[in-house]
Coordinates of C-alpha atoms and ligand atoms in Angstrom, one line a residue:
S1241 CA -58.4 1.8 -7.1
D1242 CA -55.8 4.4 -6.3
T1243 CA -53.6 5.1 -10.0
K1244 CA -50.9 5.2 -7.8
M1245 CA -50.9 2.2 -6.5
V1246 CA -51.2 1.1 -11.3
S1247 CA -47.8 -0.4 -11.0
L1248 CA -44.4 0.9 -13.3
D1249 CA -45.2 -2.1 -14.7
A1250 CA -47.3 -4.0 -17.0
M1251 CA -46.4 -7.2 -16.0
D1252 CA -46.2 -6.4 -12.0
E1253 CA -50.1 -5.6 -12.7
Q1254 CA -50.5 -8.9 -14.3
L1255 CA -49.3 -11.5 -11.2
I1256 CA -52.1 -9.0 -9.0
Q1257 CA -54.4 -9.8 -11.6
K1258 CA -54.3 -13.7 -10.6
A1259 CA -53.7 -13.2 -7.1
K1260 CA -57.0 -12.0 -7.4
Q1261 CA -58.1 -14.9 -9.6
E1262 CA -56.7 -17.4 -6.9
G1263 CA -58.0 -14.6 -4.0
V1264 CA -54.2 -14.3 -3.2
E1265 CA -54.2 -10.9 -0.8
T1266 CA -50.9 -8.4 -1.5
M1267 CA -49.5 -5.1 -0.2
W1268 CA -51.9 -3.7 -2.6
D1269 CA -55.4 -5.2 -0.9
R1270 CA -54.2 -4.4 2.4
K1271 CA -53.3 -0.7 1.2
V1272 CA -57.3 -0.5 0.1
T1273 CA -57.9 -1.7 3.7
M1274 CA -55.7 0.6 4.9
K1275 CA -57.1 3.9 3.1
A1276 CA -55.6 6.9 5.4
P1277 CA -53.2 6.8 7.4
C1278 CA -53.2 8.0 10.9
G1279 CA -52.9 12.6 9.9
F1280 CA -51.4 12.2 14.0
G1281 CA -49.0 9.9 12.6
E1282 CA -48.2 11.1 9.3
K1283 CA -47.2 13.9 10.1
G1284 CA -45.3 12.5 13.2
V1285 CA -47.4 14.6 16.1
C1286 CA -48.6 11.0 18.1
C1287 CA -45.6 10.3 21.4
R1288 CA -45.9 6.4 22.5
I1289 CA -42.8 7.0 25.2
C1290 CA -44.7 7.1 28.2
A1291 CA -48.0 5.2 29.2
M1292 CA -49.2 8.7 31.0
G1293 CA -49.7 9.0 27.0
P1294 CA -50.4 8.0 24.2
C1295 CA -50.5 11.9 23.6
R1296 CA -51.6 12.7 20.2
V1297 CA -51.0 16.7 20.1
S1298 CA -53.4 19.7 17.4
P1299 CA -50.2 19.6 14.2
V1300 CA -51.6 23.4 14.3
E1301 CA -51.4 26.2 16.2
G1302 CA -53.7 27.6 18.9
K1303 CA -56.5 24.9 17.8
G1304 CA -56.3 21.0 19.7
A1305 CA -54.2 19.8 22.7
Q1306 CA -50.3 21.8 22.8
R1307 CA -48.8 20.1 24.7
G1308 CA -48.9 16.7 26.2
I1309 CA -49.1 15.2 29.2
C1310 CA -45.8 15.9 30.3
G1311 CA -45.6 19.0 28.4
A1312 CA -44.1 18.2 25.4
T1313 CA -45.4 20.1 22.8
A1314 CA -45.6 18.8 18.7
D1315 CA -41.5 20.6 17.5
T1316 CA -40.3 18.1 20.8
I1317 CA -42.3 15.1 19.9
V1318 CA -41.6 15.4 16.3
A1319 CA -37.9 15.8 16.7
R1320 CA -38.3 12.2 19.4
N1321 CA -40.1 10.2 17.6
F1322 CA -37.7 11.0 14.3
A1323 CA -34.1 10.0 16.0
R1324 CA -35.5 7.1 17.4
M1325 CA -36.3 6.8 13.4
I1326 CA -32.4 6.7 13.3
A1327 CA -31.0 5.1 16.4
A1328 CA -33.3 2.3 14.1
G1329 CA -32.3 2.4 11.4
T1330 CA -28.6 2.9 12.5
A1331 CA -28.7 -0.5 14.6
A1332 CA -30.5 -2.5 12.1
H1333 CA -27.2 -1.5 9.2
S1334 CA -24.8 -1.6 12.0
D1335 CA -25.7 -5.3 13.5
H1336 CA -26.1 -6.2 9.9
A1337 CA -22.6 -5.3 9.8
R1338 CA -20.8 -6.4 12.9
E1339 CA -22.0 -9.9 12.6
I1340 CA -20.1 -9.3 9.3
A1341 CA -16.0 -8.7 11.4
H1342 CA -17.4 -11.7 13.6
V1343 CA -17.7 -14.0 10.3
M1344 CA -13.7 -11.6 9.6
H1345 CA -13.4 -12.5 13.7
L1346 CA -13.7 -16.3 12.1
A1347 CA -12.0 -16.4 9.1
S1348 CA -9.8 -19.4 8.8
K1349 CA -7.7 -20.6 5.7
D1350 CA -9.0 -24.0 5.6
G1351 CA -13.0 -22.6 6.4
N1352 CA -16.1 -21.7 5.3
Y1353 CA -15.0 -18.1 4.9
T1354 CA -12.2 -17.3 4.1
I1355 CA -10.6 -13.8 2.8
K1356 CA -11.1 -12.7 -0.5
D1357 CA -9.0 -10.1 -1.0
E1358 CA -5.8 -10.4 0.6
K1359 CA -4.5 -6.6 0.1
K1360 CA -8.0 -5.0 0.8
L1361 CA -7.3 -5.8 4.3
L1362 CA -3.0 -5.2 4.4
R1363 CA -4.6 -1.4 3.6
L1364 CA -7.1 -1.8 6.2
A1365 CA -4.9 -3.1 8.6
E1366 CA -2.1 -0.2 7.9
E1367 CA -4.9 2.5 7.8
W1368 CA -5.7 0.6 11.7
E1369 CA -2.0 0.2 12.9
V1370 CA -2.1 -3.4 13.1
K1371 CA 1.3 -4.3 12.5
T1372 CA 0.9 -6.8 9.3
E1373 CA 5.4 -8.3 9.2
G1374 CA 5.7 -12.1 8.9
K1375 CA 2.1 -11.7 9.8
D1376 CA -0.1 -14.8 8.4
I1377 CA -3.1 -12.7 7.0
Y1378 CA -5.5 -14.9 9.7
D1379 CA -3.6 -13.6 12.3
I1380 CA -4.3 -9.7 10.7
A1381 CA -7.6 -10.2 9.9
H1382 CA -8.9 -11.8 13.3
E1383 CA -7.1 -8.2 14.7
V1384 CA -8.6 -5.6 12.1
A1385 CA -12.1 -7.3 12.4
E1386 CA -11.7 -7.5 16.2
I1387 CA -11.1 -3.8 16.6
A1388 CA -14.0 -3.7 14.8
L1389 CA -15.9 -5.2 17.1
N1390 CA -14.1 -2.4 19.8
E1391 CA -15.6 0.6 17.6
F1392 CA -19.3 -0.7 18.1
G1393 CA -18.3 0.3 22.3
K1394 CA -15.0 1.6 23.2
P1395 CA -15.1 3.8 26.3
F1396 CA -13.2 6.4 24.1
G1397 CA -12.0 8.1 21.2
T1398 CA -14.0 8.3 17.8
L1399 CA -14.9 6.4 13.9
R1400 CA -12.1 5.4 12.8
F1401 CA -13.0 6.5 9.8
L1402 CA -14.5 9.2 10.4
E1403 CA -9.9 10.2 10.0
R1404 CA -10.8 9.5 5.7
A1405 CA -13.3 12.3 5.2
P1406 CA -12.1 15.3 4.3
E1407 CA -9.9 17.6 6.7
P1408 CA -12.6 21.1 6.1
R1409 CA -15.8 18.0 6.9
K1410 CA -14.2 16.7 9.9
K1411 CA -13.2 20.1 11.7
I1412 CA -17.2 21.4 10.9
W1413 CA -18.8 17.4 12.9
E1414 CA -15.3 19.2 15.3
K1415 CA -16.8 22.1 15.7
L1416 CA -20.0 21.5 15.5
K1417 CA -19.5 18.6 18.0
I1418 CA -21.0 15.4 16.0
K1419 CA -18.0 13.1 16.0
P1420 CA -19.6 9.9 16.5
R1421 CA -17.8 8.0 19.5
A1422 CA -18.7 4.3 19.4
I1423 CA -21.3 2.6 16.5
D1424 CA -23.0 1.0 20.1
R1425 CA -22.9 4.2 21.9
E1426 CA -24.6 7.0 19.5
I1427 CA -27.7 4.7 19.4
A1428 CA -27.2 4.7 23.5
T1429 CA -27.8 7.8 23.5
I1430 CA -30.5 9.0 21.5
M1431 CA -32.6 6.0 23.1
H1432 CA -31.6 8.2 26.2
S1433 CA -32.0 11.2 26.1
T1434 CA -35.4 10.6 23.8
H1435 CA -37.1 9.0 27.1
M1436 CA -39.4 10.2 28.3
G1437 CA -38.7 13.6 30.7
C1438 CA -34.6 14.2 28.7
T1439 CA -34.4 16.0 25.9
S1440 CA -37.0 18.2 24.7
D1441 CA -34.8 20.7 22.3
A1442 CA -35.5 19.8 19.1
E1443 CA -32.3 21.4 17.6
S1444 CA -31.0 18.8 19.9
L1445 CA -31.8 16.0 18.4
I1446 CA -31.6 17.1 16.0
H1447 CA -28.1 17.1 16.2
M1448 CA -27.1 14.3 18.1
G1449 CA -29.3 12.4 15.6
M1450 CA -26.9 13.5 12.9
R1451 CA -24.3 12.5 15.0
T1452 CA -26.2 8.8 15.9
A1453 CA -26.6 7.9 11.9
L1454 CA -22.6 9.2 11.0
A1455 CA -21.9 6.1 13.7
D1456 CA -24.3 4.0 10.2
G1457 CA -21.8 6.2 7.1
W1458 CA -18.7 6.4 9.3
G1459 CA -19.3 3.3 10.7
G1460 CA -20.9 0.4 10.6
S1461 CA -22.9 0.3 7.1
M1462 CA -18.9 0.7 5.9
I1463 CA -17.3 -1.1 8.2
G1464 CA -20.5 -3.5 6.5
T1465 CA -19.1 -2.7 3.3
E1466 CA -15.0 -2.7 3.7
F1467 CA -15.3 -6.2 5.0
S1468 CA -17.4 -7.2 3.5
D1469 CA -14.9 -7.6 0.4
I1470 CA -12.4 -8.5 2.2
L1471 CA -14.2 -11.8 3.5
F1472 CA -16.3 -12.4 -0.8
G1473 CA -14.4 -10.1 -2.8
T1474 CA -14.5 -6.0 -4.6
P1475 CA -16.9 -6.3 -7.2
V1476 CA -16.0 -5.3 -10.1
P1477 CA -18.0 -5.0 -13.4
R1478 CA -20.0 -7.8 -14.6
E1479 CA -22.8 -8.5 -16.8
T1480 CA -26.6 -9.6 -15.4
E1481 CA -30.8 -9.9 -15.7
A1482 CA -32.6 -8.2 -14.0
N1483 CA -36.7 -8.9 -12.8
L1484 CA -39.0 -12.0 -12.6
G1485 CA -38.2 -13.3 -15.8
V1486 CA -34.8 -14.6 -14.7
L1487 CA -37.3 -17.6 -12.7
E1488 CA -36.4 -20.2 -14.7
E1489 CA -39.8 -22.3 -15.2
K1490 CA -37.4 -25.8 -15.0
Q1491 CA -35.3 -25.3 -13.3
I1492 CA -35.2 -24.8 -9.4
N1493 CA -35.4 -21.4 -8.4
I1494 CA -34.5 -19.8 -5.1
L1495 CA -35.4 -16.6 -4.1
L1496 CA -32.3 -15.0 -1.4
H1497 CA -33.8 -11.5 0.1
G1498 CA -33.0 -9.9 2.6
H1499 CA -29.9 -9.0 3.5
E1500 CA -26.1 -10.0 5.2
P1501 CA -24.2 -11.4 2.5
S1502 CA -22.9 -13.2 4.8
L1503 CA -26.3 -15.9 4.4
S1504 CA -26.1 -15.3 1.4
E1505 CA -22.6 -16.2 -0.2
M1506 CA -22.4 -19.4 1.2
I1507 CA -26.0 -20.0 -0.7
V1508 CA -24.3 -19.4 -3.7
M1509 CA -21.9 -22.0 -2.4
A1510 CA -24.4 -24.2 -1.4
S1511 CA -25.8 -24.2 -5.2
Q1512 CA -22.6 -25.2 -6.4
D1513 CA -21.9 -28.1 -5.3
P1514 CA -21.8 -30.8 -7.9
E1515 CA -23.5 -33.7 -5.1
L1516 CA -27.1 -30.9 -4.2
V1517 CA -26.4 -30.3 -8.6
K1518 CA -26.7 -33.6 -9.6
L1519 CA -29.8 -33.7 -6.4
A1520 CA -31.5 -31.8 -8.9
H1521 CA -31.1 -33.3 -11.6
E1522 CA -32.7 -36.2 -10.5
V1523 CA -36.0 -34.5 -8.9
G1524 CA -36.4 -33.8 -12.6
A1525 CA -35.6 -29.6 -12.1
E1526 CA -32.8 -28.8 -15.4
G1527 CA -30.5 -27.4 -12.9
I1528 CA -30.5 -25.1 -9.3
N1529 CA -31.4 -21.1 -11.0
L1530 CA -30.8 -18.1 -7.3
A1531 CA -32.1 -15.5 -7.8
G1532 CA -31.6 -12.3 -5.8
M1533 CA -34.4 -9.5 -4.0
C1534 CA -33.7 -6.7 -1.5
C1535 CA -29.7 -5.7 -0.3
T1536 CA -29.6 -9.3 -0.6
G1537 CA -29.7 -10.0 -4.0
N1538 CA -27.2 -6.8 -4.6
E1539 CA -25.0 -8.9 -2.9
V1540 CA -24.6 -11.5 -5.2
T1541 CA -25.1 -9.8 -8.1
M1542 CA -22.7 -7.8 -7.2
R1543 CA -20.1 -11.1 -6.9
H1544 CA -21.4 -13.7 -8.7
G1545 CA -23.3 -11.6 -11.5
V1546 CA -26.9 -14.2 -9.6
K1547 CA -29.8 -12.3 -11.5
I1548 CA -32.1 -9.9 -9.3
A1549 CA -35.7 -10.9 -9.6
G1550 CA -36.6 -7.8 -8.8
N1551 CA -36.7 -5.2 -5.5
F1552 CA -39.0 -4.9 -1.6
Y1553 CA -42.4 -4.5 -4.0
Q1554 CA -42.1 -7.6 -5.5
Q1555 CA -41.5 -9.9 -3.1
E1556 CA -44.6 -11.5 -2.9
L1557 CA -44.5 -11.5 -6.8
A1558 CA -41.5 -13.5 -7.1
V1559 CA -44.1 -16.3 -4.6
L1560 CA -47.3 -15.3 -7.0
T1561 CA -44.7 -17.1 -9.9
G1562 CA -45.6 -20.1 -8.6
V1563 CA -42.2 -21.5 -9.5
V1564 CA -40.5 -20.6 -6.1
E1565 CA -39.2 -23.0 -4.4
A1566 CA -38.2 -21.8 -1.6
V1567 CA -38.2 -18.0 -0.4
I1568 CA -34.6 -17.6 1.8
V1569 CA -34.0 -15.0 4.8
D1570 CA -32.5 -13.6 7.0
V1571 CA -33.0 -9.6 8.2
Q1572 CA -34.6 -6.9 7.3
C1573 CA -36.9 -5.7 5.0
I1574 CA -39.0 -9.2 5.0
F1575 CA -42.9 -9.3 5.1
P1576 CA -44.6 -10.7 7.1
S1577 CA -47.5 -11.6 4.5
L1578 CA -44.7 -14.3 2.8
T1579 CA -45.9 -16.7 5.2
P1580 CA -49.5 -16.5 4.6
I1581 CA -48.6 -16.1 0.3
T1582 CA -46.5 -18.7 0.2
D1583 CA -49.6 -20.7 2.1
C1584 CA -50.9 -20.9 -1.4
Y1585 CA -48.1 -21.9 -3.1
H1586 CA -46.2 -24.4 -2.2
T1587 CA -43.1 -22.7 -1.9
K1588 CA -41.4 -23.1 1.9
F1589 CA -40.5 -19.7 2.8
I1590 CA -38.1 -20.3 5.4
T1591 CA -36.2 -17.5 8.1
T1592 CA -32.7 -17.8 8.9
S1593 CA -31.0 -15.7 12.2
P1594 CA -32.3 -15.5 15.5
K1595 CA -32.7 -12.0 15.4
A1596 CA -35.6 -12.3 12.4
K1597 CA -38.1 -15.0 13.2
I1598 CA -42.1 -15.2 11.1
T1599 CA -44.5 -16.2 12.1
G1600 CA -45.7 -19.6 10.2
A1601 CA -42.7 -19.5 8.4
T1602 CA -39.9 -22.7 8.5
H1603 CA -36.8 -21.5 11.3
I1604 CA -33.8 -23.2 9.7
E1605 CA -31.0 -21.2 12.0
F1606 CA -27.6 -21.1 9.9
N1607 CA -24.7 -21.3 12.2
E1608 CA -21.9 -19.7 10.6
E1609 CA -19.5 -22.3 12.2
K1610 CA -20.9 -24.7 10.5
A1611 CA -21.9 -22.5 7.6
L1612 CA -21.6 -24.6 3.7
E1613 CA -22.8 -27.7 6.1
S1614 CA -26.2 -25.2 7.4
A1615 CA -26.9 -23.4 3.4
K1616 CA -26.7 -27.0 2.0
G1617 CA -29.7 -28.3 3.7
I1618 CA -31.2 -25.6 3.4
V1619 CA -30.8 -25.3 -0.5
R1620 CA -32.1 -29.7 0.4
E1621 CA -34.8 -28.3 1.6
A1622 CA -35.9 -26.2 -1.7
I1623 CA -35.0 -29.4 -4.3
E1624 CA -37.2 -31.2 -2.2
N1625 CA -39.9 -28.8 -2.9
F1626 CA -39.7 -29.5 -6.5
K1627 CA -42.2 -32.1 -6.8
N1628 CA -44.9 -29.9 -4.7
R1629 CA -45.4 -27.4 -7.7
K1630 CA -49.2 -26.6 -8.4
Q1631 CA -48.7 -26.8 -12.2
D1632 CA -51.8 -25.3 -13.1
K1633 CA -49.7 -22.1 -10.6
I1634 CA -47.3 -21.2 -13.2
F1635 CA -47.0 -18.0 -15.0
I1636 CA -43.6 -16.1 -15.3
P1637 CA -43.6 -13.2 -16.4
K1638 CA -41.2 -13.2 -19.6
T1639 CA -39.4 -9.3 -18.7
K1640 CA -35.9 -9.4 -17.8
A1641 CA -33.1 -6.7 -18.7
Q1642 CA -30.2 -6.7 -19.7
A1643 CA -27.5 -5.4 -16.6
T1644 CA -24.0 -3.8 -16.2
V1645 CA -23.3 -4.4 -11.8
G1646 CA -20.6 -4.7 -9.9
Y1647 CA -19.2 -0.5 -9.7
S1648 CA -17.4 -0.9 -6.6
V1649 CA -15.0 2.1 -5.8
E1650 CA -12.4 0.2 -6.9
A1651 CA -14.1 -0.3 -10.3
V1652 CA -14.8 3.5 -11.2
I1653 CA -11.0 3.8 -10.4
K1654 CA -10.0 0.4 -12.9
Q1655 CA -12.4 2.2 -15.5
L1656 CA -10.8 6.0 -15.2
D1657 CA -8.0 4.6 -15.5
R1658 CA -8.9 4.4 -19.3
V1659 CA -7.9 8.2 -19.9
V1660 CA -5.7 8.1 -18.1
N1661 CA -2.2 9.5 -20.3
S1662 CA 0.2 6.6 -17.2
Q1663 CA 2.6 9.0 -18.9
I1664 CA 2.2 12.3 -17.3
D1665 CA -0.4 11.2 -13.7
P1666 CA -0.6 8.7 -11.8
L1667 CA -3.0 5.0 -12.1
G1668 CA -5.7 4.8 -9.8
T1669 CA -6.8 8.2 -8.2
V1670 CA -10.5 10.0 -9.3
K1671 CA -8.4 12.7 -11.8
P1672 CA -10.1 12.3 -14.5
L1673 CA -13.6 11.9 -12.5
A1674 CA -12.5 15.5 -10.7
D1675 CA -11.8 16.6 -14.2
V1676 CA -14.5 16.2 -16.3
I1677 CA -16.7 17.6 -13.8
K1678 CA -14.6 20.6 -12.7
A1679 CA -15.0 20.9 -17.0
G1680 CA -17.9 20.7 -16.6
V1681 CA -18.6 17.6 -19.3
L1682 CA -20.6 16.6 -16.7
R1683 CA -22.6 18.6 -14.6
G1684 CA -22.5 16.6 -11.7
A1685 CA -23.4 13.6 -10.0
A1686 CA -26.5 11.8 -7.9
G1687 CA -26.1 8.6 -6.2
I1688 CA -29.9 7.8 -6.8
V1689 CA -30.5 5.3 -4.0
G1690 CA -33.4 3.8 -1.3
C1691 CA -36.9 1.3 -0.6
N1692 CA -40.1 1.5 -3.0
N1693 CA -43.0 2.3 -1.0
P1694 CA -46.9 2.2 -2.1
K1695 CA -47.3 5.8 -1.8
T1696 CA -45.5 6.5 -4.8
Q1697 CA -45.9 4.2 -8.4
H1698 CA -43.9 1.6 -8.3
D1699 CA -40.6 2.6 -9.7
Y1700 CA -41.8 5.9 -11.1
G1701 CA -39.7 8.3 -8.6
H1702 CA -36.4 6.6 -9.5
I1703 CA -36.7 6.2 -13.3
E1704 CA -38.1 9.3 -13.9
V1705 CA -35.3 11.4 -11.8
M1706 CA -32.5 9.0 -13.4
K1707 CA -33.3 10.0 -16.6
K1708 CA -34.0 13.0 -15.7
L1709 CA -30.4 12.7 -14.7
I1710 CA -28.6 11.8 -16.8
A1711 CA -30.2 14.0 -20.4
N1712 CA -28.8 16.0 -18.7
D1713 CA -25.5 15.1 -17.7
V1714 CA -26.1 13.9 -14.4
I1715 CA -24.1 10.8 -13.9
V1716 CA -25.7 8.7 -11.5
V1717 CA -24.6 6.3 -9.0
T1718 CA -27.6 3.8 -7.5
T1719 CA -27.8 1.2 -4.7
G1720 CA -30.6 -0.9 -2.8
C1721 CA -34.1 -1.4 -4.3
A1722 CA -33.5 2.0 -6.5
A1723 CA -30.4 0.4 -7.7
Q1724 CA -32.7 -2.8 -8.3
A1725 CA -35.1 0.0 -10.6
A1726 CA -32.5 1.1 -12.9
A1727 CA -30.8 -3.0 -13.6
K1728 CA -35.3 -3.7 -14.5
A1729 CA -35.6 -0.1 -17.0
G1730 CA -31.9 -1.1 -18.4
L1731 CA -30.1 1.5 -17.5
T1732 CA -27.7 -0.2 -15.8
S1733 CA -26.9 -1.7 -19.4
K1734 CA -23.7 0.3 -21.3
D1735 CA -26.8 0.9 -23.9
A1736 CA -28.5 3.6 -22.4
A1737 CA -25.6 5.4 -22.2
K1738 CA -28.5 6.9 -25.4
L1739 CA -30.3 7.8 -23.5
A1740 CA -28.0 10.5 -22.2
G1741 CA -26.7 13.4 -22.6
K1742 CA -23.9 14.9 -24.8
G1743 CA -21.9 14.7 -22.0
L1744 CA -22.6 12.5 -19.8
Q1745 CA -22.9 10.1 -23.5
A1746 CA -19.2 11.2 -24.1
V1747 CA -17.4 10.0 -20.7
C1748 CA -19.2 6.5 -21.1
E1749 CA -17.8 6.4 -24.3
L1750 CA -14.5 6.7 -23.1
V1751 CA -14.1 5.0 -20.1
D1752 CA -16.8 2.3 -20.5
I1753 CA -19.4 2.0 -18.7
P1754 CA -23.2 2.8 -18.0
P1755 CA -24.8 6.5 -17.0
V1756 CA -26.2 4.7 -14.0
L1757 CA -23.7 2.3 -11.7
H1758 CA -24.8 -0.1 -9.9
M1759 CA -22.5 0.0 -6.8
G1760 CA -24.4 -2.3 -4.4
S1761 CA -27.1 -2.4 -1.4
C1762 CA -27.9 0.6 1.0
V1763 CA -24.5 -0.9 2.9
D1764 CA -23.1 1.0 0.4
I1765 CA -23.6 3.5 0.2
S1766 CA -20.6 3.7 2.7
R1767 CA -19.3 3.8 -1.2
I1768 CA -21.1 7.1 -2.4
I1769 CA -19.5 8.4 0.3
T1770 CA -16.3 7.4 0.0
L1771 CA -15.9 7.6 -4.2
V1772 CA -17.6 11.3 -3.0
S1773 CA -14.8 13.1 -0.3
E1774 CA -12.4 10.9 -2.7
T1775 CA -13.0 13.6 -5.0
A1776 CA -13.0 16.0 -2.6
K1777 CA -10.1 15.4 -1.7
F1778 CA -8.5 16.1 -4.5
M1779 CA -9.6 18.7 -5.5
G1780 CA -9.1 20.2 -1.7
V1781 CA -12.5 21.0 -1.6
D1782 CA -15.4 19.1 1.3
N1783 CA -17.9 16.9 -0.2
C1784 CA -20.7 20.2 0.6
D1785 CA -18.3 22.0 -2.9
L1786 CA -19.5 19.9 -5.7
P1787 CA -22.0 19.1 -7.5
V1788 CA -23.3 15.9 -6.5
V1789 CA -26.9 15.4 -4.3
G1790 CA -28.7 12.6 -2.9
V1791 CA -31.6 11.3 -3.8
A1792 CA -34.1 9.4 -2.1
P1793 CA -38.0 8.5 -4.2
E1794 CA -39.1 6.4 -2.6
W1795 CA -37.7 5.9 0.3
M1796 CA -39.5 3.7 3.6
S1797 CA -37.0 2.6 6.5
E1798 CA -36.1 3.1 9.2
K1799 CA -32.6 2.8 7.6
A1800 CA -33.1 5.4 5.3
V1801 CA -34.2 8.4 7.0
A1802 CA -30.2 7.1 8.9
I1803 CA -28.5 7.0 5.6
G1804 CA -30.7 10.5 4.8
N1805 CA -29.3 12.4 7.9
Y1806 CA -25.1 11.0 8.1
V1807 CA -25.6 11.8 3.7
M1808 CA -27.0 15.1 5.3
A1809 CA -24.2 15.3 7.5
S1810 CA -21.2 14.5 5.5
G1811 CA -22.1 17.7 3.5
I1812 CA -24.2 16.2 0.5
D1813 CA -28.2 17.7 -0.3
V1814 CA -30.2 15.2 0.3
F1815 CA -33.6 15.8 -2.0
L1816 CA -36.7 13.5 -0.8
G1817 CA -39.7 12.0 -2.7
V1818 CA -41.3 10.3 -0.1
L1819 CA -42.6 12.8 3.3
P1820 CA -41.3 11.9 6.0
P1821 CA -43.2 12.2 9.9
V1822 CA -41.8 15.3 10.7
T1823 CA -44.5 18.3 9.0
G1824 CA -46.7 18.9 12.5
S1825 CA -43.5 20.6 13.1
P1826 CA -42.8 24.3 11.8
E1827 CA -39.0 23.6 14.3
V1828 CA -38.0 20.6 12.4
V1829 CA -38.8 21.0 9.5
D1830 CA -37.6 24.6 9.6
L1831 CA -34.2 22.6 10.7
L1832 CA -33.8 20.8 8.2
T1833 CA -34.8 21.6 5.3
N1834 CA -33.1 25.7 6.1
R1835 CA -31.2 25.9 9.3
V1836 CA -28.9 23.0 9.0
E1837 CA -27.0 24.7 6.1
E1838 CA -25.6 26.7 8.3
M1839 CA -23.6 24.0 10.1
T1840 CA -23.0 21.2 7.5
G1841 CA -22.9 23.1 4.3
A1842 CA -26.3 20.7 3.2
K1843 CA -30.2 20.0 3.8
F1844 CA -33.3 18.4 3.1
F1845 CA -35.3 19.3 -0.4
M1846 CA -39.1 17.7 -0.3
D1847 CA -41.1 17.1 -2.7
E1848 CA -43.6 14.4 -3.3
D1849 CA -43.7 14.9 -7.2
S1850 CA -40.6 13.4 -8.1
L1851 CA -40.3 15.1 -11.8
K1852 CA -40.4 18.8 -10.0
L1853 CA -37.6 17.6 -6.9
A1854 CA -35.2 16.4 -10.0
D1855 CA -35.5 20.4 -11.2
M1856 CA -35.1 21.1 -7.7
M1857 CA -31.5 18.7 -8.6
L1858 CA -30.6 20.7 -11.6
V1859 CA -31.1 23.9 -9.9
R1860 CA -28.4 23.3 -7.2
I1861 CA -26.2 21.3 -8.4
E1862 CA -25.6 24.3 -10.5
E1863 CA -25.6 26.4 -8.5
K1864 CA -22.9 24.6 -6.6
R1865 CA -21.1 24.8 -10.2
K1866 CA -21.0 28.6 -9.8
N1867 CA -18.9 28.4 -6.1
L1868 CA -16.6 25.6 -8.2
E1869 CA -15.6 27.1 -10.9
K1870 CA -14.4 30.7 -9.1
Ligands
BF8_1476 O1 -31.3 -1.6 2.7 S1 -33.7 0.2 0.0 S2 -36.5 -1.6 0.8 S3 -34.1 -4.1 0.5 S4 -34.5 0.0 2.8 FE1 -34.7 -1.8 2.2 FE2 -34.8 -0.2 0.7 FE3 -33.9 -1.7 0.1 FE4 -31.4 -3.2 1.3 NI1 -32.7 -0.6 0.9
SF4_1477 FE1 -47.6 12.2 26.1 FE2 -45.7 12.8 26.8 FE3 -44.8 10.6 27.6 FE4 -45.3 11.5 25.8 S1 -43.7 12.3 26.8 S2 -46.1 10.2 25.9 S3 -45.9 14.0 25.2 S4 -46.3 12.3 28.9

């Protein structure tokens, strides 16, 4: 079979063998059946936007159909498809944020959802000019939540969080007219403008895409992160473990998969309920073991140290162990194949969101108004399923790694405070970080994020790029499935400092951090954007002046496309290890990898060879340093 498909983890390989023996189909089988992808789709030149089509135009000039029936060129078709990917990604992140804002709106002192970080709420209230004096904290929360909910559809003005950006960045956005107005509005504008017979100009579509993407980064995603911290606590460093070896043979294993912490937080609470723990013992288990997967896994590991079962690529493999009583999901990145695969074992596949019903799954709708009760019902299902395990189908790989997680911006700054002489400098700033970057002790920083994709070897891109960068004194911050790859490879443990260059090693020791910092889920890329912007502001420069890069070695989702575009529009270069479906348009490729730089100070770099990509990052970082050192 394709050597690229061979996993980095030897134990993943063992599970794939187990699947073969048991006649269970996995994504690896389907990848083979799928053969080579459609060349037109891969290049982005297939248009299905109206019923005169589908039209597929030739990606080669002068050969084959040059225009769709309406006359749309390859440039138009590619740019329209790309813009729609941004809109879909923005919709997903932002709808997640909307749910969290609604949860904050129903938070109450005696309810299931309370306010965990009052200080953060008060800071936000002040930022948004909500009066706080003499007011009940829950009244403040509700008012702030309502303002956030209005960010989705307000008729006038631009998004509030944009004000957090460095001054020169805001000027660029103003000049380009890409300050998003309201989150839903930007998504709707893309859907309208890409409707048959609207925008055909590729540059205009890329431009619109940036504005919509910014509504994700500085809107939906930032609301998602801020509100989750206020409701569930701002993460602090904590220890955990990662990889399928965290599953326990003698315990009830519940796999938490999906995205919104409003569900997973309640499952964490329910799993500690004395009655349910008692029930678990009654059915013969030693306890209840939660294991996280994908971004929900990141949310609960950041705030509770819940162990990480694995990333995107491993969702089927986790079921193959035969010890998972229930896979509980809400939205996003869930394989529909979890239905047939859980059917081969005793595992219950439980969907909870009306936004993501999956054929064949058990749907237990999660009711936020009775959140804990709903969560308890779901956990009970898992416990009662323990007796149905098939003993001859059990195989848990032993592999797992120690990981330190929980690096919110606040937590990073707190670590930095360790080296501040408080008689000279104030505590609570990014000054130590700015100092070591300016001095060149750290050459720069990289945000390595995103998914797994069977177009690449599992985790290989993440791990190799991370190793190369830290060895070259580039500190790495990470989220999403990339963060889980890092955790499994031991790179988020403080021990990993030994793999770092001398400068980074010294920094890790002084401030007591690992060289790769787990900053959370994909919406938490807003934490990275915040950290970069705070550093730029502190140094009196713009984001694009800093030796900072964004990297998605194995991305696959539309959310990732939205992220890539807001990171670029925020002034940070973006390196992609998987080519987006734009190569059928030289115009769009030129825009993204070249001309956007004149507009935003950053651009895309694309290469399927992740080590080559890493070399390009280092070159780019040194280029930026030259200007910084001037
Ligand atoms: O939002 S990194 S596979 S889990 S899309 Fe999905 Fe990609 Fe994982 Fe979270 Ni992000
Ligand atoms: Fe074809 Fe144009 Fe319709 Fe697209 S919008 S399907 S290119 S006719």
